[in-house]
Short mmCIF file of C-alpha atoms in Angstrom, two decimals:
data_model
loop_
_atom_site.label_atom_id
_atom_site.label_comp_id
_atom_site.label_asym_id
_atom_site.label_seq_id
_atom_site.Cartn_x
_atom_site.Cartn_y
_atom_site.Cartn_z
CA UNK A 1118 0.00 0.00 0.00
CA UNK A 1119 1.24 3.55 -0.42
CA UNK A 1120 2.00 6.08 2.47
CA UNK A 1121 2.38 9.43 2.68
CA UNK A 1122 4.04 11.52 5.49
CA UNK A 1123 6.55 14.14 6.40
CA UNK A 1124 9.48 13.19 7.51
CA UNK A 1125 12.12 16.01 8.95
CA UNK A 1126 10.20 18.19 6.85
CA UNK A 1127 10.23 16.24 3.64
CA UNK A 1128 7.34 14.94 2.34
CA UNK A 1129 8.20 11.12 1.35
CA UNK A 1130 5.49 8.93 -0.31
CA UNK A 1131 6.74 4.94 -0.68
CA UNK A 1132 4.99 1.47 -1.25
CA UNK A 1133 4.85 -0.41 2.16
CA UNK A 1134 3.67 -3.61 3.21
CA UNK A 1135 0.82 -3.29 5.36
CA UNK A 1136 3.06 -4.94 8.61
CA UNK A 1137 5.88 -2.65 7.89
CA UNK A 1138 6.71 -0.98 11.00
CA UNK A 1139 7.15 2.88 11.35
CA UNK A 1140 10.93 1.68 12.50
CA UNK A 1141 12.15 -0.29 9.55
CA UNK A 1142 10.48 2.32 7.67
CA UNK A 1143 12.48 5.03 8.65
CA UNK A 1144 15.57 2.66 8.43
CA UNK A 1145 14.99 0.76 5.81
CA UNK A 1146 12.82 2.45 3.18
CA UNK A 1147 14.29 6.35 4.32
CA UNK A 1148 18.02 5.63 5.16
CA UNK A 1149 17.74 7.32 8.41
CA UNK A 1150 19.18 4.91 10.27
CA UNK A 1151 19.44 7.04 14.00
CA UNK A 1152 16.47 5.23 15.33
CA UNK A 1153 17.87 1.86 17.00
CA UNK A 1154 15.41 -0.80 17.54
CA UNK A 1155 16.60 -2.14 20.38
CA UNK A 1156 14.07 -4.46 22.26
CA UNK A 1157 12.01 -4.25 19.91
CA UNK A 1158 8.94 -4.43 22.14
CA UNK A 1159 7.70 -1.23 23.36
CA UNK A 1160 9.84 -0.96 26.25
CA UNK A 1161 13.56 0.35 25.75
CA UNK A 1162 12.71 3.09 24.21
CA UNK A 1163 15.75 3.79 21.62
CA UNK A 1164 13.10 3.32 18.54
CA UNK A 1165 11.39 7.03 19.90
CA UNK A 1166 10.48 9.14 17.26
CA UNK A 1167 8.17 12.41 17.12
CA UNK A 1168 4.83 11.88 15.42
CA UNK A 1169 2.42 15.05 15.54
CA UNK A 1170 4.16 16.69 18.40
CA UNK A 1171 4.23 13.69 20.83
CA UNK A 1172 7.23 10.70 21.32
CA UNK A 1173 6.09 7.34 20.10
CA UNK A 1174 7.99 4.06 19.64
CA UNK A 1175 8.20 3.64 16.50
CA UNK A 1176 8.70 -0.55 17.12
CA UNK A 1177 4.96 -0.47 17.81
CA UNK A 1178 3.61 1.97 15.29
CA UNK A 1179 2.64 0.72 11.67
CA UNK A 1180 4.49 2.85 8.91
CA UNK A 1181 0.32 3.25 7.47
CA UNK A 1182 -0.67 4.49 10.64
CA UNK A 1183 1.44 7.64 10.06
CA UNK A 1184 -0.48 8.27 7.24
CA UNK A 1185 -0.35 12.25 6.71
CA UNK A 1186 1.42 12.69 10.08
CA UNK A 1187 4.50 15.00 10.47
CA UNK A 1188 7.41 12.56 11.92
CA UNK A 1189 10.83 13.88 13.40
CA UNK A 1190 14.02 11.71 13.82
CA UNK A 1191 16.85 12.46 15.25
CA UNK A 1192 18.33 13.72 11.75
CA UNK A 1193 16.02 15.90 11.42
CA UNK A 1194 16.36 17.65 14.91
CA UNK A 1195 19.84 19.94 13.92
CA UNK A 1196 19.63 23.26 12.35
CA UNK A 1197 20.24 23.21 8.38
CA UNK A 1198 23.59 24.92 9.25
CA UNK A 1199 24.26 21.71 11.15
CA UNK A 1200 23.63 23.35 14.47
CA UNK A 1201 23.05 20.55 17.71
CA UNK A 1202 19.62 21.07 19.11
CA UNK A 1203 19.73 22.12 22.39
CA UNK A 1204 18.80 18.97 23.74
CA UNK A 1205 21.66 17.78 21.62
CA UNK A 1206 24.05 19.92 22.46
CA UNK A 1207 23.08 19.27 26.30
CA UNK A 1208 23.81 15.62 26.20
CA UNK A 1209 27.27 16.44 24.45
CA UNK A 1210 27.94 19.16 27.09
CA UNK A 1211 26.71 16.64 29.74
CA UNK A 1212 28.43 13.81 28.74
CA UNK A 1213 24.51 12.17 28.46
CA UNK A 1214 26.01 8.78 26.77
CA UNK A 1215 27.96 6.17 27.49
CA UNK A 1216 28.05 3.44 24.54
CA UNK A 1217 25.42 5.88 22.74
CA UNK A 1218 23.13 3.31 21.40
CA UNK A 1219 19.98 4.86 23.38
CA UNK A 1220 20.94 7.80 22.82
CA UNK A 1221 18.67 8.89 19.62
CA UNK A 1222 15.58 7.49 21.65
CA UNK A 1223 16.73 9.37 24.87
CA UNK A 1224 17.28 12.37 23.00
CA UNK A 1225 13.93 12.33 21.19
CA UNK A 1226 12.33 11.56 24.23
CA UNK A 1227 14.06 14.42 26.15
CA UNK A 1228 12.53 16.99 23.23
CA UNK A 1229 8.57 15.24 24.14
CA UNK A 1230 9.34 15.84 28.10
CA UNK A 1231 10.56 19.30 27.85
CA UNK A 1232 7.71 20.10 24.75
CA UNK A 1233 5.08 19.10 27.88
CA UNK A 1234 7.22 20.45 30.39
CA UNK A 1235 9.62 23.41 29.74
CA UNK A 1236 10.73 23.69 33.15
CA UNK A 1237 11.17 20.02 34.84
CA UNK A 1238 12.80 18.74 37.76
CA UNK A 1239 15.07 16.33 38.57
CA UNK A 1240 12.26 13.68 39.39
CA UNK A 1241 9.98 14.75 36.33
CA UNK A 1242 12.45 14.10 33.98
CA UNK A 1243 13.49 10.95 35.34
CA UNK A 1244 9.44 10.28 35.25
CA UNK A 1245 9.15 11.33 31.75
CA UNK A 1246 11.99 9.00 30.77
CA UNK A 1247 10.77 6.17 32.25
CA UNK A 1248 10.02 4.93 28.97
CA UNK A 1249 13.77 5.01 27.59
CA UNK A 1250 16.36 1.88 29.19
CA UNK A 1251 20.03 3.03 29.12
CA UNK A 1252 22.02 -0.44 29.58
CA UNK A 1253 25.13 1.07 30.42
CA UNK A 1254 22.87 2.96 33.47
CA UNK A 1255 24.17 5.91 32.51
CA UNK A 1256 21.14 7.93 33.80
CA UNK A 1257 22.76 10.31 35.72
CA UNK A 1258 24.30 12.73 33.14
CA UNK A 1259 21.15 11.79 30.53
CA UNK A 1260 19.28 13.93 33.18
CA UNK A 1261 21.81 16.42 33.94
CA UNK A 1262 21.49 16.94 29.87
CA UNK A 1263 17.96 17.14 30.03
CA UNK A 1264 17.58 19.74 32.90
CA UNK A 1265 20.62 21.86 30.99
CA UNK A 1266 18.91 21.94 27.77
CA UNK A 1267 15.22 23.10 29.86
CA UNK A 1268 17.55 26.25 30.00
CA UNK A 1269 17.89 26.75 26.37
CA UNK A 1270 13.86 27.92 26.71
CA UNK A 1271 11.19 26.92 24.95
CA UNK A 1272 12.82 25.71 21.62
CA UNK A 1273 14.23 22.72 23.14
CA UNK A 1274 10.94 21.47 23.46
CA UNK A 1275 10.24 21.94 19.87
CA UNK A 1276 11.02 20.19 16.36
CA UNK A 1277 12.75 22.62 13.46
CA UNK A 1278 10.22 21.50 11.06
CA UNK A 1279 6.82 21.22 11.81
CA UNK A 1280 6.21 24.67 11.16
CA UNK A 1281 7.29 25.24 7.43
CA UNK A 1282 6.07 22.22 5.80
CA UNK A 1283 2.59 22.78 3.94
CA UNK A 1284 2.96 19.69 1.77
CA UNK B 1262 9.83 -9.06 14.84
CA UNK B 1263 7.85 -8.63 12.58
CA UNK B 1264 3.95 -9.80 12.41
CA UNK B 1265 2.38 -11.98 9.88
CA UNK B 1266 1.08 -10.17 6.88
CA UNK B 1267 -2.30 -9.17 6.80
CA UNK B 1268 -4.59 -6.16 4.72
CA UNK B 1269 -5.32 -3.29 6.48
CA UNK B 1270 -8.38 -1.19 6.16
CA UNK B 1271 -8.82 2.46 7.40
CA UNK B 1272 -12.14 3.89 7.92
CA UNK B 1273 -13.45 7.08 9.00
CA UNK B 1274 -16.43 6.47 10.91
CA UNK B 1275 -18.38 3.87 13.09
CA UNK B 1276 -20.55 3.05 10.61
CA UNK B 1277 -17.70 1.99 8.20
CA UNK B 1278 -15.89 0.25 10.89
CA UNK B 1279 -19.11 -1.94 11.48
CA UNK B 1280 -19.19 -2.58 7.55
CA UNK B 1281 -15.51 -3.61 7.24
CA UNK B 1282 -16.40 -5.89 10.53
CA UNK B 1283 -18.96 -7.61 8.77
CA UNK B 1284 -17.33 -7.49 5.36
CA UNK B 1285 -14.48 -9.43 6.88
CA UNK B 1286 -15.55 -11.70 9.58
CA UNK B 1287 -13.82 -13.64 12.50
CA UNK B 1288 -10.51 -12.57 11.63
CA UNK B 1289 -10.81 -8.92 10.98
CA UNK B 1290 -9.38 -7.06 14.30
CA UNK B 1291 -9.86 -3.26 15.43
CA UNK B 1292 -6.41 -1.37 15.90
CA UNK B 1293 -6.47 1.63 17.48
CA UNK B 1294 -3.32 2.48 19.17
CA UNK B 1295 -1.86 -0.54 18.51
CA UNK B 1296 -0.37 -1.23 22.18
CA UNK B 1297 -1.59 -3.99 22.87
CA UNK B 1298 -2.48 -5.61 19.46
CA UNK B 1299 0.65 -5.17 17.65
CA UNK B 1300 3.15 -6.44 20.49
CA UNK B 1301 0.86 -9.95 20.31
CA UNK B 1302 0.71 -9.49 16.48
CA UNK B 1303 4.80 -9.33 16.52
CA UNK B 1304 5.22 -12.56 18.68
CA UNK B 1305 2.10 -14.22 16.82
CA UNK B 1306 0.26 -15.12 19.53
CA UNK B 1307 -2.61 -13.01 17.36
CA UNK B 1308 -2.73 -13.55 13.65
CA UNK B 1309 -5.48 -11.42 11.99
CA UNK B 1310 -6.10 -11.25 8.36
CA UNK B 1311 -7.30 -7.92 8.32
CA UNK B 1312 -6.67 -4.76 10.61
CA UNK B 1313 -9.55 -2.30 10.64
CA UNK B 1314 -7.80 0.63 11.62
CA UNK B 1315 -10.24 3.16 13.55
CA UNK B 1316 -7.48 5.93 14.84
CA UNK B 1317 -8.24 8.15 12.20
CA UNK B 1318 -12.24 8.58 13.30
CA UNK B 1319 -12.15 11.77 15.25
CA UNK B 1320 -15.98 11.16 16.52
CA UNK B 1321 -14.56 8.37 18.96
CA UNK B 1322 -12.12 11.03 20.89
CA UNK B 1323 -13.70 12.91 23.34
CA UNK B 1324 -14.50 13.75 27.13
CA UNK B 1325 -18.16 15.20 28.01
CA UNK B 1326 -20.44 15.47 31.01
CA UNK B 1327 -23.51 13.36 29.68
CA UNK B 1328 -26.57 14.25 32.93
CA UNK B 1329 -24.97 12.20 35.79
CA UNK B 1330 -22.20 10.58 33.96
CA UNK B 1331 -19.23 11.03 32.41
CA UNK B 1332 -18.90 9.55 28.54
CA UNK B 1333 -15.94 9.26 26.82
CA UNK B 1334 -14.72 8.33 23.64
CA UNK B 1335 -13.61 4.80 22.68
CA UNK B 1336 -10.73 6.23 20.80
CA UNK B 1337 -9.35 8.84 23.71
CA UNK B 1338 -5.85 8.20 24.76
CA UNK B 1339 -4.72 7.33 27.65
CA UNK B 1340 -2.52 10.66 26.99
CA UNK B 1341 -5.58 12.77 26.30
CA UNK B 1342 -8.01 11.14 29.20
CA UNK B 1343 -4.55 12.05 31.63
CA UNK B 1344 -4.80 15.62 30.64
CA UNK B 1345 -8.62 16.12 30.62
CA UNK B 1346 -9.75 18.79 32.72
CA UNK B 1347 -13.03 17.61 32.27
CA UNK B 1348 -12.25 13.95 33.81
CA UNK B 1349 -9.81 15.76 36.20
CA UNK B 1350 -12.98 17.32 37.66
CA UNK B 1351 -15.86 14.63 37.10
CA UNK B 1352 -13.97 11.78 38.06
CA UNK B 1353 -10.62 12.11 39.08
CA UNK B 1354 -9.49 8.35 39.45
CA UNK B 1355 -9.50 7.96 35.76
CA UNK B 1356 -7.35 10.58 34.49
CA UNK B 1357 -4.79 9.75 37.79
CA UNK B 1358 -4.94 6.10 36.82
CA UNK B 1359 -4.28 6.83 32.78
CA UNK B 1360 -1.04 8.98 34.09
CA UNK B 1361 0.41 5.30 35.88
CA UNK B 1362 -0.20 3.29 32.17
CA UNK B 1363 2.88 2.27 30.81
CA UNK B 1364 5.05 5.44 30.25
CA UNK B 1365 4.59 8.84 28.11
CA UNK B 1366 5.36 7.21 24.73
CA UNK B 1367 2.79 4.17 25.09
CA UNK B 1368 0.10 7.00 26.74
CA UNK B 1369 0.12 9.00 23.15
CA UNK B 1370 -0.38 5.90 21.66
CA UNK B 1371 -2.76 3.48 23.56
CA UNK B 1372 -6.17 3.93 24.31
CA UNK B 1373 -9.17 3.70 26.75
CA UNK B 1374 -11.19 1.32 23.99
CA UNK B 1375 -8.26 -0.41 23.13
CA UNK B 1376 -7.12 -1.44 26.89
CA UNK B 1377 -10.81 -2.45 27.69
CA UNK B 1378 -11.34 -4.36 24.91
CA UNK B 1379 -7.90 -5.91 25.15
CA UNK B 1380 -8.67 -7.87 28.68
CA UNK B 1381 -5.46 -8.25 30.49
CA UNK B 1382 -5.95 -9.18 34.13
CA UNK B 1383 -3.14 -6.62 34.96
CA UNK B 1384 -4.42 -3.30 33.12
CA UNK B 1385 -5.01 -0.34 34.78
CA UNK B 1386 -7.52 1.53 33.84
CA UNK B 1387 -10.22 -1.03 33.16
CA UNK B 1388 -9.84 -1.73 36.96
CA UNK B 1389 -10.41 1.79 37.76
CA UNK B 1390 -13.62 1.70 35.64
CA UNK B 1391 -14.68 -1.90 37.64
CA UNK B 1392 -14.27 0.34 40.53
CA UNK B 1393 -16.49 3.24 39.29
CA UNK B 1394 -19.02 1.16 37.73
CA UNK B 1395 -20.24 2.90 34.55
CA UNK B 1396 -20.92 0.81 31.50
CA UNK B 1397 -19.41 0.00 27.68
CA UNK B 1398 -20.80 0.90 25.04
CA UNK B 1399 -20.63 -1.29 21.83
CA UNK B 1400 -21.64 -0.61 18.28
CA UNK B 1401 -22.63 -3.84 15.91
CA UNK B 1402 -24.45 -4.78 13.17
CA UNK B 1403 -27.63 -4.63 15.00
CA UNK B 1404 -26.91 -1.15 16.23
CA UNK B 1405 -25.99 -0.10 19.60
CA UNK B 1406 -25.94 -1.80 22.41
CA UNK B 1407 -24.93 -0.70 26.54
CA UNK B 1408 -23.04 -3.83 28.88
CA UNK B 1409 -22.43 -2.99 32.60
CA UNK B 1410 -18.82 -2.64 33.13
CA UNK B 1411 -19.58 -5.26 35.57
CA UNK B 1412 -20.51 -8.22 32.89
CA UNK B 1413 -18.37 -6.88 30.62
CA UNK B 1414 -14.71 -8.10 31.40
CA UNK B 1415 -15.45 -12.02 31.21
CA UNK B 1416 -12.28 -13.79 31.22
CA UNK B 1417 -9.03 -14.36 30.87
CA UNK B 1418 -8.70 -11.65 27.61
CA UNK B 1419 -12.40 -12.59 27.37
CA UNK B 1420 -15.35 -9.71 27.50
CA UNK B 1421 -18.84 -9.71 26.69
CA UNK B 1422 -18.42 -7.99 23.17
CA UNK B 1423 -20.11 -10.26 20.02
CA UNK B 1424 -18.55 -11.08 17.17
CA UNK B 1425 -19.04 -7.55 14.85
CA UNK B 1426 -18.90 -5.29 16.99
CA UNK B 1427 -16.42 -2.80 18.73
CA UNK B 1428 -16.31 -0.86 21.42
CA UNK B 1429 -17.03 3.29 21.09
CA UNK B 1430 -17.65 4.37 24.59
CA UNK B 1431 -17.39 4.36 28.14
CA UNK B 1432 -19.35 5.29 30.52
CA UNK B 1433 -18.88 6.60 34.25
CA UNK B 1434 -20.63 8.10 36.86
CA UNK B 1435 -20.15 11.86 37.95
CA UNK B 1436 -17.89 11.41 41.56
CA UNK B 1437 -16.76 14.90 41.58
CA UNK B 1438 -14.23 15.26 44.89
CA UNK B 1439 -15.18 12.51 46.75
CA UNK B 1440 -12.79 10.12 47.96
CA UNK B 1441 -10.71 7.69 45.50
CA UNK B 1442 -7.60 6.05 45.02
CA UNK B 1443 -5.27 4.04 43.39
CA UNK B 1444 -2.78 1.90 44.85
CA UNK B 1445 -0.61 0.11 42.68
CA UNK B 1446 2.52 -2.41 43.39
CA UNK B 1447 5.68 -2.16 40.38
CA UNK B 1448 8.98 -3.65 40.29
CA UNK B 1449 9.70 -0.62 38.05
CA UNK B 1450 7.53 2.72 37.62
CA UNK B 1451 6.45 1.78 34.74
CA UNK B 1452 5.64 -1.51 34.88
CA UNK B 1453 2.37 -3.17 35.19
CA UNK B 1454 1.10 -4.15 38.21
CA UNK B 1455 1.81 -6.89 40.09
CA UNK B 1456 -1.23 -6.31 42.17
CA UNK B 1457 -3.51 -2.77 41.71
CA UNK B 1458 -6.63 -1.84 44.26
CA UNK B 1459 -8.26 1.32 42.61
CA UNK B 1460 -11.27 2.90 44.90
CA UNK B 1461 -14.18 4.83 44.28
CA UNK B 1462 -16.26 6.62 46.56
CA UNK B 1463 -19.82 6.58 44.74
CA UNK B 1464 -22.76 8.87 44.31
CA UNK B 1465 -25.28 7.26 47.07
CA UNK B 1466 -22.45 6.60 49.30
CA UNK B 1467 -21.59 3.48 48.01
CA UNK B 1468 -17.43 2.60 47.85
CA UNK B 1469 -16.77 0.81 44.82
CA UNK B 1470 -13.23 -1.53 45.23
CA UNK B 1471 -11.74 -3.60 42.11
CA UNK B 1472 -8.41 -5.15 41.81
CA UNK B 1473 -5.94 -6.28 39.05
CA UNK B 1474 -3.79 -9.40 38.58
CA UNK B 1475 -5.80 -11.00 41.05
CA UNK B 1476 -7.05 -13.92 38.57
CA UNK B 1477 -7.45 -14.40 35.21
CA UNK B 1478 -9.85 -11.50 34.93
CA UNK B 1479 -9.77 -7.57 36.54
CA UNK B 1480 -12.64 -8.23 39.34
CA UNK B 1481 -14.51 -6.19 41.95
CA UNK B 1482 -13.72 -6.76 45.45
CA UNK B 1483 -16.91 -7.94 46.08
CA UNK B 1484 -16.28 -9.56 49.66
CA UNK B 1485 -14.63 -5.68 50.88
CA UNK B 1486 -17.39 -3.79 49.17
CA UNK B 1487 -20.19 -5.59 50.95
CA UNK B 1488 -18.66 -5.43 54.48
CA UNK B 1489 -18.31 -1.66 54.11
CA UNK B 1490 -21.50 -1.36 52.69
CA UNK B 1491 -22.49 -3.27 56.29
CA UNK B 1492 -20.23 -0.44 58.44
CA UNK B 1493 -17.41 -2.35 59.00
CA UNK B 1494 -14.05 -0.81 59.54
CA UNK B 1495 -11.45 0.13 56.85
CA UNK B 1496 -9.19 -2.67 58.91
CA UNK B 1497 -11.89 -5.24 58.81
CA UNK B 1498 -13.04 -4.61 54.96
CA UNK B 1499 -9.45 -5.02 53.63
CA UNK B 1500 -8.82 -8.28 55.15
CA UNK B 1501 -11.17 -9.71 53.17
CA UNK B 1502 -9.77 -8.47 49.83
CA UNK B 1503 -8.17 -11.96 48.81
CA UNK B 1504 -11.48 -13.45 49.07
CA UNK B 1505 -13.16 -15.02 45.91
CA UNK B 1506 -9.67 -14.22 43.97
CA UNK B 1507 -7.49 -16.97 42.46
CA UNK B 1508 -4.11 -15.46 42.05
CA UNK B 1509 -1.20 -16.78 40.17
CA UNK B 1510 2.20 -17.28 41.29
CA UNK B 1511 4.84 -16.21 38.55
CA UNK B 1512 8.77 -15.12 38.69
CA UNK B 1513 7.40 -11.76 40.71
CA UNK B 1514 4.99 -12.45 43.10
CA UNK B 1515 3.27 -16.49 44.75
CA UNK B 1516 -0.55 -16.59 45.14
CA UNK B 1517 -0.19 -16.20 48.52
CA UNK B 1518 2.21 -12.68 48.39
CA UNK B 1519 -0.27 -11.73 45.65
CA UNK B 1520 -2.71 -11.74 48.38
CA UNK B 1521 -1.22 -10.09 50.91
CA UNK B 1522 -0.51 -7.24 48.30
CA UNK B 1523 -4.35 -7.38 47.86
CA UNK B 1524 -5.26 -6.63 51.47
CA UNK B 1525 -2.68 -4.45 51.78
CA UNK B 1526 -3.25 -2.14 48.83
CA UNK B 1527 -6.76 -1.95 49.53
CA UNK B 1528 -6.38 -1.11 52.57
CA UNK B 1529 -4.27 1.60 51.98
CA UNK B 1530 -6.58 2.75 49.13
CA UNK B 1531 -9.23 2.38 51.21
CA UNK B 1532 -7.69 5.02 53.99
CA UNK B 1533 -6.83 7.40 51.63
CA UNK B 1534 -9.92 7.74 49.96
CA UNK B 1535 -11.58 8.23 53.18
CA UNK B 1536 -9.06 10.98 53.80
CA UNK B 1537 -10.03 12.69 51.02
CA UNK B 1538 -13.84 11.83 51.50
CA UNK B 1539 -13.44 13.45 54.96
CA UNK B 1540 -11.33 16.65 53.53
CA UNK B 1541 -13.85 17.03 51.08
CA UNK B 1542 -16.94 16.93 53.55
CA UNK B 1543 -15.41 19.61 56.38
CA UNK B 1544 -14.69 21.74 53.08
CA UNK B 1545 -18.21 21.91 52.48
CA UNK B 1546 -18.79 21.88 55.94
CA UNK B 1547 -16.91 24.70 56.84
CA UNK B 1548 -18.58 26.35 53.70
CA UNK B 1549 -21.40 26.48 54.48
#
């Protein structure tokens, strides 16, 4: 079947089997290759993607079921000039990684916490993250990242693209 | 993992989803959020032929006062139920309840239909609504039809729905600020529960108690309700909240731990419901 959708403000239209996940989607059919499947059943979090404004897993979402939707990766999250994100450049300044594979998912994640909460403490983001597993347990930093990038403002609860795409 | 393949079919409104139902029998299966469908679909313990996908029908998403209940949309997630002021004033214990499902990513995804219709003895929220009461609505081929919440959750992922038809509301009484509570035991925050108690206090006065992953079904507490209903004590109401269960034992908790949990949690439910009951009555008290 064909699907339609935005992805890092490109539209992208493609011929998908109906159990094609969102995931191998992205990775397979896109290229964009940032979101990790890791457990592969809704729980660890490293498949996270932006869908409409809100983090999803993208393990557990059918590529037809973001049919129209406007979906972010983590490519799509730094500045055409190549500049980080803030919650990017956080978890660099931070240090919010260890062997980096959850870190796309954390980082996506991060940008849904601080979109529904600009200004979180320690304990909220650790609640909002309760979603994302870090195997190396390297949650310390992950939420010093998150609570530095809160004081970037606003923006680093936001995606670059959502608001010029029309398509 | 990847499920088996099957066609998919999106409609836009109840009435098509009860013609693609029909169209396709048996093994035709609603997806909504997907949470709990596709994670069975992916190990193949469910292998539909055809997925009637009803997220896109906007009709099913909604929270509204409805006389002396509270109705709300088949298709609301768990995300959207957390944040409703409406629920947050009407009845409280839902919205609290949808906040301790799974974690933010599954809560923009899943939904109240989906959860109820899925049947896990473990779920959370359709043990809040076996607490409240309230009914489900289902539409079919023969039109609508209302089950009491009560004969609606049958079995072990077993309810009361016929084949054709799918749930497209549920419905709640009004509490307002009376007294409620969830109490619910995790290895992790987000897991699910190894044992829930979720309490209601009711319009009339009534205390509605219901627990998860006490059997192969959520169930009401009927043994606790009755013996409060008679007067007795908080103390003396939660001991009896193993009775008429039949736990499992499994890697995290024996039948017998499972009900301890159960007399414990209620009883702690139970006392902090009360609290609020009693806040709640000197406010008005000291209102008037």
């Amino acid at each position: 079947m064909q699907v339609s959708m935005t992805v890092n403000g490109q539209q992208r239209t493609d011929e998908v089997e109906p159990r094609m996940l969102l995931a191998h989607h992205l990775r397979d059919n896109l290229g964009l290759t940032a979101t990790n499947i890791g457990c592969d059943s809704t729980s660890c979090g490293a498949c996270t993607v932006i869908v409409d404004g809100l983090s999803v897993k993208s393990c557990t979402v059918l590529a037809l079921q973001a049919e129209g939707s406007q979906v972010t990766t983590l490519e799509g999250l730094a500045g055409e000039d190549g500049e980080l994100h803030p919650v990017q450049a956080a978890f660099q300044s931070e240090h919010g990684l260890q062997c980096g594979f959850c870190t796309s998912g954390m980082v996506m994640a991060s940008v849904g916490v601080l979109a529904a909460n600009p200004n979180p403490t320690d304990r909220e983001v650790r609640e909002g993250l309760e979603g994302n597993l870090c195997r190396c347990t390297g949650y310390h930093n992950i939420v010093q990242a998150v609570l530095k990038a809160a004081e970037a403002g606003p923006v680093a609860g936001q995606v670059p693209q959502t608001q010029e795409v029309s398509a | 993992m990847i499920p088996s393949p099957f066609d998919y079919v999106r409609v836009s409104s109840v009435d098509e989803a009860v013609a693609a139902l029909a169209e396709h029998g048996e093994d035709a299966k609603i997806l909504a959020g997907g949470h709990s469908l596709l994670p069975i679909m992916k190990l193949r313990l469910a292998i539909p032929s055809v997925l009637i996908d009803i997220s896109g029908i906007s009709e099913l998403n909604y929270v509204r006062v409805e006389g002396d209940q509270v109705a709300i949309g088949a298709g609301t997630r768990h995300h959207d139920l957390e944040n409703s002021e409406v629920a947050k004033a009407e009845v409280p214990l839902l919205p609290h309840v949808a906040s301790r499902v799974g974690d933010p990513q599954v809560r923009h995804r899943g939904t109240l239909g989906g959860t109820v219709a899925h049947c896990d003895p473990a779920s959370d929220l359709p043990t809040a609504l076996l607490a409240l009461g309230g009914s489900v609505v289902l539409a079919g081929p023969n039109g609508r039809r209302e089950v009491p919440i009560t004969e609606f959750f049958l079995g072990f992922f077993e309810t009361a729905m016929e084949e054709g038809e799918l749930i497209v509301e549920l419905r709640v009484p009004r509490t307002g600020d009376a007294g409620w509570a969830y109490e619910k035991f995790t290895r992790r925050e987000n897991d699910w529960p190894i044992v829930s108690a979720a309490v209601a206090h009711l319009p009339g006065g009534r205390i509605g108690v219901a627990l998860a992953n006490m059997g192969g079904v959520v169930l009401k507490a009927t043994a606790v309700e009755a013996a409060l209903a008679e007067g007795k004590s908080i103390e003396e109401a939660a001991a009896l909240a193993a009775e008429g269960t039949s736990p499992s034992s499994d890697m995290h908790a024996d039948a017998e731990y499972r009900s301890h949990l159960a007399r414990l949690l209620t009883r702690r439910a139970l006392t902090v419901a009360a609290g609020e009951a009693e806040a709640s009555t000197a406010e008005s008290t000291a209102a008037a």
